[in-house]
Coordinates of N, CA, C and O in Angstrom, one line a residue:
M19 N 85.9 82.7 64.7 CA 87.2 83.3 64.5 C 87.5 84.4 65.5 O 86.6 85.2 65.8
P20 N 88.6 84.4 66.2 CA 88.9 85.4 67.2 C 89.0 86.8 66.7 O 89.5 87.0 65.6
M21 N 88.6 87.8 67.5 CA 88.6 89.1 67.1 C 90.0 89.7 67.4 O 90.6 89.5 68.5
S22 N 90.6 90.4 66.5 CA 91.9 91.0 66.7 C 91.8 92.1 67.7 O 90.7 92.8 67.8
L23 N 92.9 92.5 68.4 CA 92.8 93.6 69.3 C 92.6 94.9 68.6 O 91.9 95.8 69.2
A24 N 93.0 95.0 67.4 CA 92.8 96.3 66.7 C 91.3 96.5 66.4 O 90.9 97.7 66.3
A25 N 90.6 95.4 66.2 CA 89.2 95.6 65.9 C 88.2 95.5 67.1 O 87.0 95.4 67.0
S26 N 88.8 95.5 68.3 CA 88.0 95.4 69.5 C 87.1 96.5 69.7 O 87.4 97.7 69.3
E27 N 85.9 96.3 70.2 CA 84.9 97.3 70.5 C 85.0 97.8 72.0 O 84.2 98.6 72.4
Y28 N 86.0 97.3 72.7 CA 86.2 97.8 74.1 C 86.5 99.2 74.1 O 87.3 99.8 73.4
R29 N 85.8 99.9 75.1 CA 86.1 101.4 75.3 C 86.3 101.5 76.8 O 85.5 101.2 77.6
A30 N 87.4 102.1 77.1 CA 87.7 102.4 78.5 C 86.7 103.4 79.1 O 86.2 104.2 78.3
P31 N 86.4 103.3 80.4 CA 85.6 104.3 81.0 C 86.2 105.7 80.8 O 87.4 105.9 80.9
W32 N 85.4 106.7 80.7 CA 85.9 108.1 80.4 C 86.8 108.6 81.6 O 87.7 109.3 81.4
W33 N 86.5 108.1 82.8 CA 87.2 108.5 84.0 C 88.5 107.7 84.2 O 89.3 108.0 85.1
L34 N 88.8 106.7 83.3 CA 89.9 105.9 83.5 C 90.5 105.5 82.1 O 90.5 104.4 81.7
P35 N 91.0 106.5 81.4 CA 91.3 106.3 80.0 C 92.6 105.5 79.8 O 92.8 104.8 78.8
G36 N 93.6 105.6 80.7 CA 94.9 105.0 80.4 C 95.0 103.6 80.9 O 94.4 103.2 81.9
G37 N 95.7 102.8 80.2 CA 95.9 101.4 80.5 C 96.7 101.2 81.8 O 96.7 100.1 82.4
H38 N 97.5 102.2 82.2 CA 98.3 102.0 83.4 C 97.4 102.1 84.7 O 97.7 101.3 85.7
L39 N 96.4 102.9 84.7 CA 95.6 103.0 86.0 C 94.5 101.9 86.1 O 94.1 101.6 87.1
Q40 N 94.1 101.3 84.9 CA 93.0 100.4 85.0 C 93.3 99.2 85.9 O 92.4 98.7 86.6
P41 N 94.5 98.6 86.0 CA 94.7 97.5 86.9 C 94.9 98.0 88.4 O 94.7 97.2 89.3
I42 N 95.3 99.2 88.5 CA 95.5 99.8 89.9 C 94.3 100.1 90.6 O 94.1 99.8 91.8
V43 N 93.3 100.7 89.9 CA 92.1 101.1 90.6 C 91.3 100.0 91.3 O 91.0 100.1 92.5
P44 N 91.0 98.8 90.6 CA 90.3 97.8 91.4 C 91.2 97.2 92.5 O 90.6 96.8 93.5
A45 N 92.5 97.2 92.3 CA 93.3 96.6 93.4 C 93.4 97.5 94.6 O 93.5 97.0 95.7
E46 N 93.3 98.8 94.4 CA 93.4 99.7 95.6 C 92.1 100.3 96.1 O 92.0 100.7 97.3
L47 N 91.1 100.4 95.3 CA 89.9 101.1 95.7 C 88.7 100.1 96.1 O 87.7 100.6 96.6
F48 N 88.8 98.9 95.7 CA 87.7 97.9 96.0 C 88.2 96.9 97.0 O 89.3 96.5 96.9
P49 N 87.3 96.4 97.9 CA 87.7 95.4 98.8 C 88.0 94.1 98.2 O 87.4 93.7 97.2
K50 N 89.0 93.4 98.8 CA 89.3 92.0 98.2 C 88.3 91.1 98.7 O 87.7 91.2 99.8
A51 N 88.0 90.1 97.8 CA 87.1 89.0 98.2 C 87.6 88.2 99.4 O 88.8 88.0 99.5
K52 N 86.7 87.8 100.2 CA 87.1 87.1 101.4 C 87.2 85.6 101.1 O 86.3 84.9 100.8
V53 N 88.5 85.1 101.0 CA 88.8 83.7 100.8 C 89.8 83.3 101.8 O 90.7 84.0 102.2
I54 N 89.5 82.1 102.4 CA 90.3 81.6 103.5 C 91.2 80.5 102.8 O 90.7 79.6 102.2
Y55 N 92.5 80.7 103.0 CA 93.5 79.8 102.4 C 94.1 78.9 103.5 O 94.3 79.3 104.6
R56 N 94.5 77.7 103.1 CA 95.3 76.8 103.9 C 96.6 76.6 103.1 O 96.6 76.1 102.0
R57 N 97.8 77.0 103.6 CA 99.0 77.0 102.9 C 99.8 75.7 103.2 O 99.9 75.3 104.4
E58 N 100.3 75.1 102.1 CA 101.3 74.0 102.2 C 102.6 74.4 101.6 O 102.6 75.1 100.6
I59 N 103.7 74.1 102.2 CA 105.0 74.4 101.7 C 105.6 73.1 101.2 O 105.7 72.1 102.0
W60 N 105.9 73.0 100.0 CA 106.6 71.8 99.4 C 108.1 72.1 99.2 O 108.4 73.0 98.5
N61 N 108.9 71.2 99.7 CA 110.3 71.4 99.5 C 110.7 70.7 98.2 O 110.1 69.7 97.8
T62 N 111.6 71.3 97.4 CA 112.0 70.8 96.2 C 113.4 70.2 96.3 O 114.2 70.5 97.2
P63 N 113.8 69.3 95.3 CA 115.1 68.7 95.4 C 116.3 69.7 95.4 O 117.4 69.4 95.8
D64 N 116.1 70.9 94.8 CA 117.2 71.8 94.7 C 117.1 72.8 95.9 O 117.7 73.9 95.8
D65 N 116.5 72.4 97.0 CA 116.5 73.2 98.2 C 115.7 74.5 98.1 O 116.0 75.5 98.8
D66 N 114.7 74.5 97.2 CA 113.8 75.7 97.1 C 112.5 75.2 97.7 O 112.4 74.1 98.2
I67 N 111.5 76.0 97.5 CA 110.1 75.7 98.0 C 109.1 76.0 97.0 O 109.3 76.9 96.1
I68 N 107.9 75.4 97.1 CA 106.8 75.7 96.4 C 105.7 75.9 97.4 O 105.4 75.1 98.2
A69 N 105.0 77.1 97.4 CA 103.9 77.4 98.3 C 102.6 77.1 97.6 O 102.4 77.7 96.5
V70 N 101.8 76.3 98.2 CA 100.5 76.0 97.6 C 99.4 76.4 98.5 O 99.4 76.0 99.7
D71 N 98.5 77.3 98.1 CA 97.4 77.8 98.9 C 96.1 77.1 98.4 O 95.7 77.2 97.3
W72 N 95.4 76.4 99.4 CA 94.2 75.7 99.1 C 93.0 76.5 99.7 O 93.1 77.0 100.8
S73 N 91.9 76.5 99.0 CA 90.7 77.0 99.6 C 89.6 76.0 99.2 O 89.6 75.4 98.2
T74 N 88.7 75.8 100.2 CA 87.7 74.7 100.1 C 86.3 75.3 100.1 O 86.0 76.1 101.0
P75 N 85.5 74.8 99.2 CA 84.1 75.3 99.3 C 83.4 74.7 100.5 O 83.7 73.7 101.0
E76 N 82.4 75.5 101.0 CA 81.6 75.0 102.1 C 80.2 74.7 101.6 O 79.6 75.6 100.9
P77 N 79.6 73.6 101.9 CA 80.1 72.5 102.7 C 81.2 71.8 101.8 O 81.1 71.8 100.6
I78 N 82.1 71.1 102.4 CA 83.1 70.3 101.7 C 82.5 69.2 100.9 O 81.7 68.5 101.3
D79 N 82.9 69.2 99.6 CA 82.4 68.2 98.7 C 83.6 67.4 98.1 O 84.4 68.0 97.3
P80 N 83.9 66.2 98.5 CA 85.1 65.4 98.0 C 85.0 65.2 96.5 O 86.1 64.9 95.9
K81 N 83.9 65.3 95.9 CA 83.8 65.1 94.4 C 83.9 66.4 93.7 O 83.9 66.4 92.4
A82 N 84.1 67.5 94.3 CA 84.3 68.8 93.7 C 85.6 68.8 92.9 O 86.6 68.3 93.3
P83 N 85.5 69.5 91.7 CA 86.8 69.6 90.9 C 87.8 70.5 91.6 O 87.4 71.3 92.4
I84 N 89.0 70.3 91.2 CA 90.1 71.2 91.7 C 90.4 72.2 90.6 O 90.6 71.8 89.5
M85 N 90.5 73.5 91.0 CA 90.9 74.5 90.1 C 92.3 74.9 90.4 O 92.6 75.2 91.6
V86 N 93.1 75.0 89.4 CA 94.5 75.5 89.6 C 94.6 76.9 89.1 O 94.4 77.1 87.9
H87 N 95.0 77.8 89.9 CA 95.2 79.2 89.5 C 96.7 79.5 89.7 O 97.2 79.6 90.8
I88 N 97.4 79.7 88.6 CA 98.8 80.0 88.6 C 98.9 81.5 88.4 O 98.6 82.0 87.3
H89 N 99.4 82.3 89.4 CA 99.3 83.7 89.3 C 100.5 84.4 88.7 O 100.5 85.6 88.4
G90 N 101.6 83.7 88.4 CA 102.7 84.3 87.8 C 103.8 84.7 88.9 O 103.6 84.5 90.1
L91 N 104.9 85.1 88.4 CA 106.1 85.4 89.2 C 105.9 86.6 90.2 O 106.4 86.5 91.3
E92 N 105.2 87.6 89.8 CA 105.1 88.8 90.6 C 103.8 88.8 91.4 O 103.6 89.7 92.2
G93 N 102.9 87.9 91.2 CA 101.6 87.9 91.9 C 101.6 87.0 93.1 O 102.6 86.5 93.5
S94 N 100.4 86.9 93.7 CA 100.3 86.0 94.9 C 98.8 85.6 95.0 O 98.0 86.3 94.4
S95 N 98.6 84.7 95.9 CA 97.2 84.3 96.2 C 96.4 85.4 96.9 O 95.2 85.3 97.0
N96 N 97.1 86.4 97.4 CA 96.5 87.5 98.1 C 96.2 88.7 97.1 O 95.6 89.7 97.6
S97 N 96.5 88.6 95.9 CA 96.2 89.7 95.0 C 94.7 89.8 94.7 O 94.0 88.8 94.9
H98 N 94.3 91.0 94.4 CA 92.8 91.2 94.2 C 92.3 90.3 93.1 O 91.2 89.7 93.3
Y99 N 93.0 90.1 92.0 CA 92.4 89.2 91.0 C 92.4 87.7 91.4 O 91.5 87.0 91.0
A100 N 93.5 87.3 92.1 CA 93.5 85.9 92.5 C 92.4 85.6 93.5 O 91.7 84.6 93.4
R101 N 92.2 86.5 94.4 CA 91.1 86.3 95.4 C 89.7 86.4 94.7 O 88.8 85.6 95.0
A102 N 89.6 87.3 93.7 CA 88.3 87.3 93.0 C 88.0 86.0 92.2 O 86.9 85.5 92.2
V103 N 89.0 85.5 91.5 CA 88.9 84.3 90.8 C 88.5 83.1 91.7 O 87.6 82.3 91.5
S104 N 89.3 83.0 92.8 CA 89.0 82.0 93.8 C 87.6 82.1 94.4 O 86.9 81.1 94.5
Y105 N 87.2 83.3 94.8 CA 85.9 83.5 95.4 C 84.8 83.1 94.4 O 83.8 82.4 94.7
T106 N 84.9 83.5 93.1 CA 84.0 83.2 92.1 C 83.8 81.7 91.9 O 82.7 81.2 91.9
H107 N 84.9 81.0 91.9 CA 84.8 79.5 91.7 C 84.3 78.8 93.0 O 83.6 77.8 92.9
L108 N 84.6 79.3 94.1 CA 84.1 78.7 95.4 C 82.6 78.9 95.5 O 82.0 78.1 96.2
T109 N 82.1 79.9 95.0 CA 80.7 80.2 95.2 C 79.8 79.9 94.0 O 78.6 80.2 94.1
L110 N 80.3 79.3 93.0 CA 79.5 78.9 91.8 C 78.5 77.8 92.2 O 78.9 77.0 93.0
P111 N 77.3 77.9 91.6 CA 76.4 76.7 91.9 C 77.0 75.4 91.5 O 77.8 75.4 90.5
K112 N 76.7 74.4 92.2 CA 77.3 73.0 91.9 C 77.0 72.5 90.5 O 77.8 71.7 90.0
N113 N 75.9 72.8 90.0 CA 75.5 72.3 88.7 C 76.0 73.0 87.5 O 75.6 72.8 86.4
R114 N 76.8 74.0 87.7 CA 77.3 74.8 86.6 C 78.5 74.2 86.0 O 79.3 73.6 86.5

């Protein structure tokens, strides 16, 4: 059964008590993960575009699964969390 937010045991660090600063600190004070993207631009029928950023594990494995990370309207593939998620999945051991 999922734990409700009210009953959570999470405690913010003493030096970062407010919820407003918690997402800013890692974005501004820690280096972004190094991920190399290859961008494709897809044109849509309504004259808009969709930008798709690909990153490939090394060595390239054609049988590797594809992970789709949708960052939302205000985010981008360059955000600290998108790069961290991509880097983590690119560097996971193959048998996991």
